[in-house]
Amino acid sequence: MREQLKFIVEQLNKEPFKKSFNLITFDCLEPMQLQQILNDVLAEIDPKQSMDLREELPEQTVKRMCALLGMMKYRPPGNFSDVSAFRQGLVTGSKPVVHPILHWLLQRVPELKKRAYLARYLVKLEVPAEFLQDDVINDTNHQYEELVEGFKTYHKECEQLRTSGFSTAEIRKDIGAMEEEKDQLIKRVERLKKRVESVSNHQRMLDQARQLRVENEREDSLTHQKLEQKNQLFQTEQRLQRSQQQLKDLQQAAADANPESLMKRLEEEIKINSYMVSEKLPKELERMRVSVQYLQKVASEPAMGQADLQELEDKIKEVDSQINQLIEKRMMRNDPMDDKLTLFRQQASIIIRRKESKAEELQEAREELAAAERELRQRGSQAQVSEGEEVVRGDELKRLVVKLRSKGTVFKKKRQEIAEMKAEYGVLQRTEEILKQRHETVQQKLQTMEAEKGISGYSNTQEELERVSAIKSELDEKKGRTLDDMSEMVKKLNSMIVEKKSALAPIIKELRSLRQRCQINQEYEEKKVQYESCAVGLESNRSKLEQEVKALREETAQEENQYHYINSMSEINETQLQRAAEEMKAYVSSDPLERKKTIREAYMKNISEQELLGKKLREKQKMVRESHSANMEQMKLWRDLEQLMECKRQCFIRAQSQASIGQVIQEGGEDRLVL
């Protein structure tokens, strides 16, 4: 459980979550905060899950999380096999439910991202059978299934292209460069065709060039086959050497083995196995049974409170004091006979402990040997499946390493030379292009001058004649040289063979005598094998000690972390106990001022004040409810009165306006009468 929490905290502190948790702060999180962290991890896997849980109902949250976890094929632990209990744990944010989910998700985030992305397109919609009776819906469903299958094929092709190591930018760049080269080659071929068409027997020369190219390709294939056969021969020689070495080792082992040593070895193995079966394994089984019974007893008991823990601590102290008293009584007796027996008992216990430790080391060594043999068999089978050859060992591996290093240095030098040659080739290619452009301009000027003089085509014919004559002279010279060279070569080879035979005759005689003397190499090989076996043993011991040191350092770091955690928790508990003791002291005190300072009194005072306030508010609410209907009627009367007054005001304004209009009309009539 501790390792699980440590892994969760490490992953949450990394990208992309960037939390700042430690084991204590993460373990002290509230259920709502724990649910929000789980939702953030799910949102990292599927962006659709990104939301604030305070804005969503718990039932909807649990339904959404369960659907996503089911789609990712998450299986709850064995103690949460019931679905209802698992859902209830998610609703309440229970640590035994949420922690395993976080551990499982953070272990495989890239895989789950891919699965969530694929599920968006591959989870099929379940259409009821009665709806499929409609032709339109049935056709749409078929199109949907075809699109899903097409997505599967396209996704597989995309993954294959991603894993193949090709880049689209590089491919496009290569295609553009190849197209440019193609255009250049087409132009060059057209120019060469124009030049060749004017030459006589150009078709026969083209056939000869084609045959030459075919023979060159055949020569390349034959050299490749020769290299492959050389490699196969080298591999078979290596296998032969390995088999000879194995035969030699087996012969040595058979020569060293005699009946007495074999019987002695068998007796030792029988003693060790009998001790393991009769003493060690039954003790371990009994110890495991006792621990299982103890754990079952602890699990069956109800949850213990602070009082129960205090009672157990008191009992432990009493038993410790009784044990100390018994030890003191025994020391007071100080029987000399018992002192002699205690010495022997101590020696016997030391021998038993050593025996048990050696038995444990033997068992661990056997387990490690079995694991190493299994791993060796697996590696050998993998190598045979992948390459069809056996694994190289011992001297061959060292020779191969030395050969690879030498070849690596040669490869680096050659690569540097190739880079320099490529740079020089680029410069030469550029100069060639510049010279070609100048040549074309000169040719154009020459053709214009020939056209002006009326002798167009003269330079081309002159060049062709010179080239044909040069080719003919070269062929004649080559024929003569080849015949002379062949005759001289035969003479030289015969003379060299005779000279070598005569020079090698005395050396061969000396070699025969030296072979008899140089049988010391066998002893050298035997000593070399012994040295290598001893070196391998020392190396294995060194690696084992390094692993033990590493494991002890890790264990020390874990113990230090646990020590600091327990110290911090003990300090927190001490402060809480101190506050509780001060509270109890102030509460039990006879001084009323001290009693008023207690948290209990403060809370009781706040409770009484809130109760009085609630009582007043309830009375006020009661008065408001009682006077509500009367107040509503009064409000209605006031509204009616307001409407009546507004109506009177409107009537008064209207009457006043009508009176003013009548007065104006009356004044106008009087004016007419006067006129």
XYZ file of C-alpha atoms in Angstrom:
675
model
C 0.000 0.000 0.000
C 2.852 2.383 0.824
C 4.558 1.687 -2.515
C 1.246 2.303 -4.256
C 0.816 5.700 -2.579
C 4.440 6.593 -3.319
C 3.989 5.795 -7.026
C 0.727 7.820 -7.218
C 2.333 10.869 -5.552
C 5.402 10.697 -7.851
C 3.246 10.529 -10.989
C 0.922 13.349 -9.862
C 3.899 15.631 -9.157
C 5.172 15.145 -12.744
C 3.877 16.501 -16.041
C 1.075 17.149 -16.959
C -0.552 17.244 -13.490
C 2.163 19.282 -11.661
C 0.796 18.671 -8.167
C 2.886 19.356 -5.081
C 1.876 16.422 -2.892
C 3.786 14.317 -0.427
C 2.632 11.125 1.264
C 1.131 12.949 4.242
C -0.756 15.653 2.323
C -2.064 13.158 -0.225
C -3.256 10.791 2.509
C -5.039 13.667 4.297
C -7.102 14.732 1.253
C -10.853 15.061 1.597
C -13.083 12.631 -0.371
C -14.251 15.444 -2.689
C -10.650 16.460 -3.437
C -9.739 12.813 -4.089
C -12.659 12.484 -6.514
C -11.539 15.676 -8.307
C -7.981 14.294 -8.698
C -9.410 11.069 -10.137
C -11.509 13.128 -12.548
C -8.408 15.165 -13.578
C -6.523 11.942 -14.390
C -9.497 10.688 -16.419
C -9.637 14.074 -18.205
C -5.964 13.697 -19.156
C -6.845 10.345 -20.761
C -10.129 11.527 -22.325
C -10.567 15.346 -22.636
C -14.378 14.951 -22.582
C -14.157 14.143 -18.844
C -12.781 17.590 -17.955
C -15.263 19.307 -15.598
C -15.758 20.550 -12.037
C -17.439 17.898 -9.866
C -19.184 20.597 -7.802
C -21.298 21.419 -10.873
C -22.391 17.800 -11.418
C -24.630 15.449 -9.469
C -22.852 12.526 -7.708
C -24.996 9.949 -9.554
C -24.034 11.385 -12.927
C -20.356 11.510 -11.906
C -20.329 7.860 -10.815
C -22.190 6.789 -13.957
C -19.738 8.665 -16.198
C -16.634 7.336 -14.396
C -17.943 3.746 -14.338
C -18.701 3.903 -18.068
C -15.180 5.140 -18.876
C -13.505 2.593 -16.542
C -15.582 -0.209 -18.057
C -14.562 0.906 -21.531
C -10.896 0.802 -20.413
C -11.444 -2.735 -18.979
C -10.623 -1.855 -15.385
C -11.278 -4.612 -12.857
C -11.771 -3.664 -9.188
C -9.742 -5.494 -6.500
C -11.008 -8.752 -5.054
C -12.610 -7.140 -1.986
C -14.792 -4.906 -4.255
C -16.259 -7.600 -6.512
C -19.758 -6.297 -5.699
C -20.719 -3.541 -8.160
C -22.937 -1.710 -5.683
C -20.141 -1.529 -3.083
C -17.733 -0.242 -5.738
C -20.205 2.452 -6.852
C -20.814 3.451 -3.234
C -17.059 3.781 -2.719
C -16.823 6.062 -5.766
C -19.707 8.215 -4.516
C -18.152 8.661 -1.064
C -14.588 9.022 -2.379
C -13.340 6.021 -0.392
C -9.545 5.627 -0.386
C -9.567 1.799 -0.787
C -11.570 2.331 -3.998
C -9.961 5.470 -5.465
C -6.276 4.656 -4.737
C -6.195 1.389 -6.769
C -7.954 3.173 -9.670
C -5.352 5.980 -9.654
C -2.494 3.463 -9.443
C -3.909 1.459 -12.372
C -4.535 4.571 -14.515
C -1.155 6.237 -13.877
C 0.697 3.026 -14.758
C -0.656 2.960 -18.330
C -1.607 6.526 -19.344
C -0.366 6.359 -23.013
C -2.093 3.019 -23.599
C -5.362 4.280 -22.093
C -5.197 7.503 -24.152
C -5.002 5.417 -27.301
C -7.845 3.197 -26.101
C -10.048 6.193 -25.286
C -9.326 7.709 -28.707
C -10.224 4.446 -30.464
C -13.326 3.925 -28.334
C -14.682 7.250 -29.598
C -14.982 5.689 -33.073
C -15.108 1.935 -32.479
C -17.760 1.594 -29.750
C -20.774 0.655 -31.849
C -24.210 2.094 -31.278
C -26.739 -0.562 -30.333
C -29.800 -0.120 -32.575
C -32.925 -2.101 -31.570
C -34.032 -4.795 -33.990
C -37.481 -3.261 -34.561
C -35.859 -0.027 -35.795
C -33.711 -1.933 -38.263
C -36.839 -3.008 -40.115
C -36.873 0.448 -41.672
C -34.853 0.483 -44.918
C -33.365 3.942 -44.369
C -32.194 3.141 -40.833
C -30.842 -0.237 -41.977
C -28.848 1.353 -44.834
C -27.494 4.038 -42.502
C -26.456 1.354 -39.987
C -24.634 -0.592 -42.744
C -22.816 2.578 -43.834
C -21.882 3.233 -40.199
C -20.434 -0.301 -39.808
C -18.490 0.049 -43.076
C -17.037 3.353 -41.874
C -15.985 1.707 -38.586
C -14.214 -1.087 -40.481
C -12.547 1.473 -42.751
C -11.359 3.402 -39.695
C -9.817 0.186 -38.318
C -7.832 -0.447 -41.501
C -6.696 3.191 -41.818
C -5.644 3.275 -38.167
C -3.583 0.075 -38.592
C -1.864 1.518 -41.664
C -1.181 4.766 -39.801
C 0.364 2.884 -36.862
C 2.518 0.826 -39.218
C 3.760 3.993 -40.909
C 4.507 5.614 -37.537
C 6.483 2.612 -36.341
C 8.311 2.176 -39.655
C 10.497 5.242 -38.980
C 9.630 7.146 -42.179
C 8.964 10.884 -42.065
C 6.611 12.626 -44.492
C 8.886 15.659 -44.785
C 11.886 13.472 -45.638
C 9.844 11.444 -48.143
C 8.602 14.614 -49.835
C 12.119 15.983 -49.941
C 13.411 12.716 -51.434
C 10.600 12.696 -54.010
C 11.407 16.275 -55.049
C 15.122 15.465 -55.344
C 14.347 12.307 -57.343
C 12.063 14.247 -59.700
C 14.801 16.819 -60.280
C 17.310 14.043 -60.960
C 14.806 12.396 -63.287
C 14.400 15.614 -65.305
C 18.166 16.037 -65.477
C 18.626 12.443 -66.603
C 15.919 12.777 -69.271
C 17.603 15.892 -70.661
C 21.005 14.205 -70.578
C 19.641 11.083 -72.306
C 18.043 13.213 -75.020
C 21.330 15.057 -75.594
C 23.247 11.777 -75.742
C 20.683 10.286 -78.157
C 21.105 13.235 -80.477
C 24.877 12.829 -80.386
C 24.802 9.024 -80.841
C 22.319 8.989 -83.735
C 24.916 10.571 -86.006
C 27.475 7.817 -85.176
C 27.582 4.689 -87.352
C 26.823 1.309 -85.685
C 25.434 3.055 -82.604
C 22.871 0.296 -82.073
C 25.543 -2.388 -81.806
C 27.516 -0.277 -79.351
C 24.394 0.203 -77.231
C 23.854 -3.568 -77.144
C 27.451 -4.072 -76.032
C 27.022 -1.486 -73.254
C 23.791 -3.199 -72.128
C 25.558 -6.578 -71.987
C 28.381 -4.982 -69.994
C 25.891 -3.579 -67.463
C 24.205 -6.997 -67.118
C 27.561 -8.675 -66.517
C 28.486 -6.060 -63.912
C 25.227 -6.689 -62.075
C 25.859 -10.413 -62.234
C 29.354 -9.866 -60.849
C 27.899 -7.823 -57.936
C 25.392 -10.583 -57.145
C 28.130 -13.207 -57.219
C 30.318 -11.161 -54.861
C 27.319 -10.776 -52.524
C 26.742 -14.544 -52.585
C 30.432 -15.074 -51.890
C 30.266 -12.804 -48.821
C 27.172 -14.616 -47.539
C 28.881 -17.976 -47.947
C 31.948 -16.654 -46.107
C 29.714 -15.501 -43.236
C 28.021 -18.888 -43.101
C 31.418 -20.599 -43.072
C 32.572 -18.346 -40.228
C 29.416 -19.107 -38.246
C 29.812 -22.856 -38.734
C 33.430 -22.604 -37.588
C 32.291 -20.771 -34.465
C 29.713 -23.462 -33.759
C 32.378 -26.121 -34.205
C 34.688 -24.309 -31.772
C 31.893 -23.985 -29.200
C 30.969 -27.652 -29.485
C 34.652 -28.633 -29.160
C 34.988 -26.439 -26.058
C 31.858 -27.973 -24.533
C 33.196 -31.463 -25.275
C 36.485 -30.547 -23.650
C 34.733 -29.190 -20.536
C 32.620 -32.326 -20.252
C 35.696 -34.521 -20.588
C 37.462 -32.564 -17.850
C 34.423 -32.803 -15.586
C 34.260 -36.561 -16.200
C 37.986 -36.917 -15.494
C 37.748 -35.004 -12.198
C 34.672 -36.922 -11.030
C 35.335 -40.085 -8.978
C 32.857 -42.207 -6.969
C 34.037 -40.892 -3.581
C 33.581 -37.228 -4.485
C 30.206 -37.956 -6.052
C 29.036 -39.852 -2.961
C 30.280 -37.080 -0.698
C 28.478 -34.449 -2.758
C 25.284 -36.498 -2.763
C 25.465 -37.012 1.015
C 25.841 -33.250 1.539
C 22.873 -32.537 -0.717
C 20.787 -35.172 1.111
C 21.677 -33.637 4.499
C 20.795 -30.145 3.292
C 17.505 -31.277 1.752
C 16.560 -33.312 4.849
C 17.270 -30.290 7.061
C 15.172 -28.079 4.772
C 12.283 -30.552 4.767
C 12.337 -31.636 8.411
C 13.292 -28.434 10.247
C 13.299 -25.228 8.237
C 10.191 -25.552 6.094
C 7.917 -26.795 8.965
C 9.065 -23.857 11.116
C 8.331 -21.415 8.318
C 4.911 -22.990 7.722
C 4.100 -22.821 11.423
C 5.248 -19.200 11.570
C 3.106 -18.325 8.564
C 0.091 -20.125 10.072
C 0.503 -18.182 13.336
C 0.804 -14.874 11.448
C -2.270 -15.726 9.338
C -4.271 -16.615 12.463
C -3.140 -13.407 14.113
C -4.123 -11.344 11.062
C -7.496 -13.101 10.844
C -8.064 -12.386 14.510
C -7.183 -8.715 14.028
C -9.417 -8.485 10.929
C -12.381 -10.127 12.711
C -12.226 -7.750 15.686
C -14.193 -4.471 15.491
C -12.488 -1.132 14.981
C -10.541 -0.010 18.043
C -10.777 3.435 19.539
C -8.320 5.522 21.515
C -9.470 4.000 24.813
C -8.898 0.444 23.577
C -5.417 1.368 22.373
C -4.598 2.949 25.699
C -5.794 -0.192 27.505
C -3.580 -2.383 25.313
C -0.569 -0.135 25.903
C -1.144 -0.416 29.676
C -1.279 -4.211 29.401
C 1.961 -4.239 27.381
C 3.667 -2.116 30.023
C 2.484 -4.467 32.785
C 3.767 -7.523 30.934
C 7.122 -5.788 30.265
C 7.474 -4.973 33.954
C 6.686 -8.595 34.913
C 9.308 -9.842 32.440
C 11.903 -7.472 33.898
C 11.098 -8.661 37.424
C 11.507 -12.304 36.404
C 14.843 -11.523 34.754
C 16.027 -9.778 37.936
C 14.967 -12.759 40.083
C 16.818 -15.128 37.803
C 19.933 -13.001 37.969
C 19.674 -12.920 41.763
C 19.734 -16.711 41.966
C 22.920 -16.881 39.833
C 23.305 -20.674 39.868
C 26.820 -21.608 38.550
C 25.472 -24.748 36.899
C 22.962 -22.626 35.022
C 25.797 -20.290 33.967
C 27.637 -23.197 32.356
C 24.467 -24.341 30.644
C 23.708 -20.824 29.403
C 27.096 -20.748 27.668
C 26.277 -23.951 25.820
C 22.767 -22.728 25.116
C 24.127 -19.523 23.609
C 26.558 -21.465 21.457
C 23.779 -23.802 20.354
C 21.496 -20.873 19.534
C 24.310 -19.180 17.576
C 24.908 -22.387 15.602
C 21.174 -22.740 14.931
C 20.943 -19.146 13.724
C 23.948 -19.622 11.463
C 22.450 -22.825 10.145
C 19.151 -21.097 9.415
C 20.880 -18.149 7.745
C 22.980 -20.482 5.592
C 19.864 -22.463 4.674
C 18.112 -19.239 3.670
C 21.142 -18.171 1.618
C 21.179 -21.589 -0.047
C 17.489 -21.334 -0.852
C 17.928 -17.831 -2.257
C 20.921 -18.992 -4.310
C 18.881 -21.894 -5.688
C 16.020 -19.581 -6.588
C 18.426 -17.146 -8.259
C 20.086 -20.023 -10.149
C 16.718 -21.314 -11.330
C 15.668 -17.823 -12.395
C 18.980 -17.284 -14.204
C 18.624 -20.625 -15.991
C 15.069 -19.760 -17.031
C 16.173 -16.375 -18.284
C 19.109 -17.978 -20.127
C 16.779 -20.465 -21.815
C 14.376 -17.693 -22.790
C 17.180 -15.535 -24.196
C 18.594 -18.504 -26.100
C 15.202 -19.378 -27.571
C 14.593 -15.724 -28.507
C 17.998 -15.494 -30.178
C 17.400 -18.743 -32.095
C 13.969 -17.559 -33.196
C 15.185 -14.115 -34.253
C 18.495 -15.043 -35.910
C 18.437 -18.844 -36.182
C 21.796 -19.085 -34.380
C 23.057 -19.903 -30.934
C 24.201 -17.301 -28.420
C 27.882 -16.396 -28.537
C 29.737 -16.930 -25.253
C 33.149 -16.645 -23.618
C 36.186 -16.026 -25.766
C 34.141 -15.645 -28.921
C 32.222 -12.758 -27.395
C 35.460 -11.028 -26.365
C 36.958 -11.561 -29.818
C 33.807 -10.219 -31.422
C 33.877 -7.156 -29.145
C 37.509 -6.438 -30.055
C 36.740 -6.966 -33.739
C 33.692 -4.695 -33.530
C 35.732 -1.960 -31.851
C 38.383 -2.110 -34.550
C 35.719 -2.105 -37.215
C 34.024 0.821 -35.460
C 37.180 2.921 -35.645
C 37.619 1.963 -39.297
C 33.980 2.817 -39.939
C 34.391 6.270 -38.352
C 37.456 6.966 -40.507
C 35.703 5.784 -43.653
C 32.626 7.823 -42.794
C 34.786 10.933 -42.376
C 36.460 10.204 -45.722
C 33.045 9.732 -47.350
C 31.862 13.058 -45.935
C 34.955 14.782 -47.309
C 34.494 13.074 -50.672
C 30.821 14.101 -50.728
C 31.774 17.708 -50.080
C 34.431 17.541 -52.798
C 31.932 15.851 -55.100
C 29.456 18.691 -54.562
C 32.131 21.255 -55.418
C 33.139 19.294 -58.527
C 29.524 18.877 -59.583
C 28.988 22.622 -59.291
C 32.128 23.347 -61.321
C 30.981 20.798 -63.898
C 27.623 22.547 -64.235
C 29.352 25.914 -64.637
C 31.683 24.491 -67.294
C 28.740 22.887 -69.084
C 26.904 26.207 -69.176
C 30.005 27.923 -70.557
C 30.435 25.128 -73.101
C 26.816 25.513 -74.245
C 27.239 29.255 -74.675
C 30.444 28.698 -76.655
C 28.677 26.066 -78.789
C 25.791 28.442 -79.492
C 28.224 31.187 -80.528
C 30.093 28.700 -82.742
C 26.854 27.554 -84.407
C 25.795 31.147 -85.087
C 29.219 31.879 -86.609
C 28.999 28.706 -88.759
C 25.529 29.730 -89.938
C 26.806 33.199 -90.806
C 29.720 31.677 -92.792
C 27.451 29.097 -94.474
C 29.155 25.971 -92.988
C 26.669 24.940 -90.283
C 27.312 21.479 -88.703
C 31.041 21.543 -89.474
C 32.160 21.435 -85.813
C 29.827 18.541 -84.949
C 31.059 16.398 -87.821
C 34.660 17.257 -86.995
C 34.159 16.244 -83.339
C 32.450 12.980 -84.274
C 35.243 12.040 -86.682
C 37.895 12.780 -84.090
C 36.034 10.842 -81.405
C 35.510 7.772 -83.649
C 39.171 7.715 -84.638
C 40.246 8.027 -80.999
C 37.926 5.168 -79.979
C 39.295 2.953 -82.758
C 42.899 3.645 -81.767
C 42.141 2.958 -78.106
C 40.482 -0.371 -78.940
C 43.465 -1.443 -81.032
C 45.873 -0.518 -78.275
C 43.785 -2.358 -75.674
C 43.712 -5.534 -77.770
C 47.478 -5.518 -78.149
C 48.078 -4.684 -74.520
C 45.740 -7.378 -73.234
C 47.462 -10.148 -75.185
C 50.924 -9.014 -74.072
C 49.778 -8.575 -70.481
C 48.222 -12.028 -70.360
C 51.369 -13.758 -71.630
C 53.567 -11.804 -69.223
C 51.188 -12.530 -66.361
C 51.315 -16.293 -67.015
C 55.103 -16.243 -67.054
C 55.262 -14.232 -63.831
C 52.805 -16.530 -62.047
C 54.742 -19.660 -62.998
C 58.023 -18.145 -61.844
C 56.450 -16.926 -58.580
C 54.983 -20.379 -57.860
C 58.377 -22.023 -58.327
C 60.069 -19.423 -56.108
C 57.465 -19.777 -53.350
C 57.723 -23.561 -53.368
C 61.473 -23.457 -53.059
C 61.296 -20.813 -50.299
C 58.612 -22.652 -48.316
C 60.295 -26.092 -48.306
C 62.769 -25.402 -45.397
C 60.110 -23.437 -43.489
C 57.715 -26.397 -43.685
C 60.395 -28.688 -42.281
C 61.008 -26.311 -39.353
C 57.281 -25.991 -38.799
C 56.884 -29.748 -38.374
C 59.487 -29.787 -35.625
C 58.011 -26.698 -33.952
C 54.518 -28.154 -33.847
C 55.760 -30.937 -31.652
C 57.345 -28.447 -29.267
C 54.362 -26.085 -29.140
C 51.966 -28.415 -27.370
C 52.272 -26.093 -24.377
C 49.325 -24.189 -25.854
C 46.952 -26.818 -24.457
C 48.114 -26.127 -20.919
C 47.804 -22.414 -21.612
C 44.220 -22.903 -22.780
C 43.382 -24.926 -19.646
C 44.842 -22.229 -17.357
C 43.009 -19.606 -19.361
C 39.695 -21.418 -18.873
C 40.344 -21.701 -15.122
C 41.221 -18.018 -14.915
C 38.092 -17.000 -16.791
C 35.850 -19.192 -14.616
C 37.422 -17.660 -11.480
C 36.997 -14.151 -12.936
C 33.346 -14.863 -13.749
C 32.768 -16.101 -10.189
C 34.363 -13.006 -8.691
C 32.385 -10.788 -11.028
C 29.125 -12.493 -10.058
C 29.983 -12.109 -6.355
C 30.780 -8.432 -6.891
C 27.497 -7.838 -8.728
C 25.610 -9.675 -5.996
C 27.247 -7.523 -3.308
C 26.443 -4.379 -5.288
C 22.808 -5.441 -5.526
C 22.712 -6.119 -1.771
C 24.235 -2.698 -1.051
C 21.713 -1.052 -3.361
C 18.813 -2.886 -1.702
C 20.095 -1.931 1.772
C 20.424 1.726 0.725
C 16.875 1.727 -0.606
C 15.659 0.075 2.585
C 17.549 2.700 4.639
C 15.933 5.508 2.659
C 12.491 3.968 3.166
C 13.116 3.533 6.892
C 14.271 7.165 7.149
C 11.115 8.353 5.412
C 8.993 6.224 7.711
C 10.944 7.508 10.721
C 10.333 11.163 9.757
C 6.674 10.425 9.062
C 6.194 8.724 12.445
C 8.025 11.605 14.211
C 5.776 14.188 12.564
C 2.661 12.179 13.404
C 3.838 11.744 17.011
C 4.401 15.521 17.304
C 0.915 16.176 15.933
C -0.564 13.654 18.386
C 1.398 15.205 21.266
C 0.094 18.682 20.442
C -3.452 17.332 20.213
C -3.044 15.483 23.536
C -1.603 18.640 25.114
C -4.574 20.701 23.887
C -6.973 18.028 25.181
C -5.197 17.976 28.585
C -5.321 21.772 28.855
C -8.992 21.709 27.909
C -9.743 19.040 30.517
C -7.733 20.914 33.162
C -9.590 24.159 32.483
C -12.946 22.342 32.391
C -12.325 20.550 35.729
C -10.918 23.715 37.400
C -12.967 25.364 40.167
C -12.074 28.852 38.935
C -15.014 30.184 36.852
C -12.669 32.439 34.817
C -10.540 29.441 33.793
C -13.659 27.472 32.951
C -14.902 30.286 30.721
C -11.652 30.098 28.689
C -12.341 26.504 27.625
C -13.424 25.710 24.105
C -16.458 23.844 25.473
C -17.697 26.962 27.249
C -17.087 29.075 24.137
C -18.998 26.614 21.977
C -21.818 26.363 24.564
C -22.027 30.163 24.636
C -22.192 30.316 20.849
C -24.848 27.574 20.833
C -26.968 29.430 23.404
C -26.625 32.699 21.467
C -27.618 30.990 18.240
C -30.573 29.295 19.959
C -31.776 32.694 21.279
C -31.343 34.207 17.840
C -33.238 31.308 16.281
C -36.000 31.683 18.841
C -36.337 35.413 18.057
C -36.359 34.718 14.330
C -39.054 32.048 14.769
C -41.199 34.487 16.773
C -40.684 37.121 14.103
C -41.583 34.574 11.424
C -44.728 33.664 13.364
C -45.747 37.341 13.621
C -45.110 37.840 9.893
C -47.206 34.779 9.031
C -50.064 35.936 11.263
C -50.109 39.468 9.846
C -49.443 38.362 6.263
C -53.099 38.124 5.128
C -54.059 41.456 6.777
C -51.033 43.173 5.308
C -51.851 41.786 1.879
C -55.435 43.129 2.110
C -54.119 46.496 3.297
C -51.685 46.520 0.378
C -54.523 45.710 -2.037
C -56.664 48.568 -0.620
C -53.766 50.997 -0.994
C -53.292 49.888 -4.608
C -57.031 50.406 -5.324
C -56.876 53.824 -3.676
C -53.834 54.676 -5.782
C -55.674 53.634 -8.973
C -58.755 55.676 -7.930
C -56.668 58.776 -7.253
C -54.878 58.317 -10.584
C -58.270 58.030 -12.331
C -59.506 61.207 -10.615
C -56.332 63.022 -11.631
C -56.808 61.977 -15.241
C -60.457 63.068 -15.167
C -59.525 66.437 -13.657
C -56.856 67.029 -16.313
C -59.288 66.084 -19.057
C -62.059 68.370 -17.672
C -59.614 71.239 -17.318
C -58.464 70.859 -20.912
C -62.091 70.756 -22.171
C -62.948 73.903 -20.150
C -60.026 75.793 -21.622
C -61.097 74.791 -25.172
C -64.729 75.955 -24.507
C -63.490 79.272 -23.159
C -61.420 79.842 -26.293
C -64.455 79.054 -28.485
C -66.668 81.398 -26.454
C -64.160 84.245 -26.754
C -63.994 83.737 -30.525
C -67.841 83.972 -30.807
C -67.932 87.199 -28.832
C -65.351 88.716 -31.173
C -67.530 87.821 -34.157
C -70.601 89.450 -32.566
C -68.683 92.660 -31.969
C -67.695 92.798 -35.627
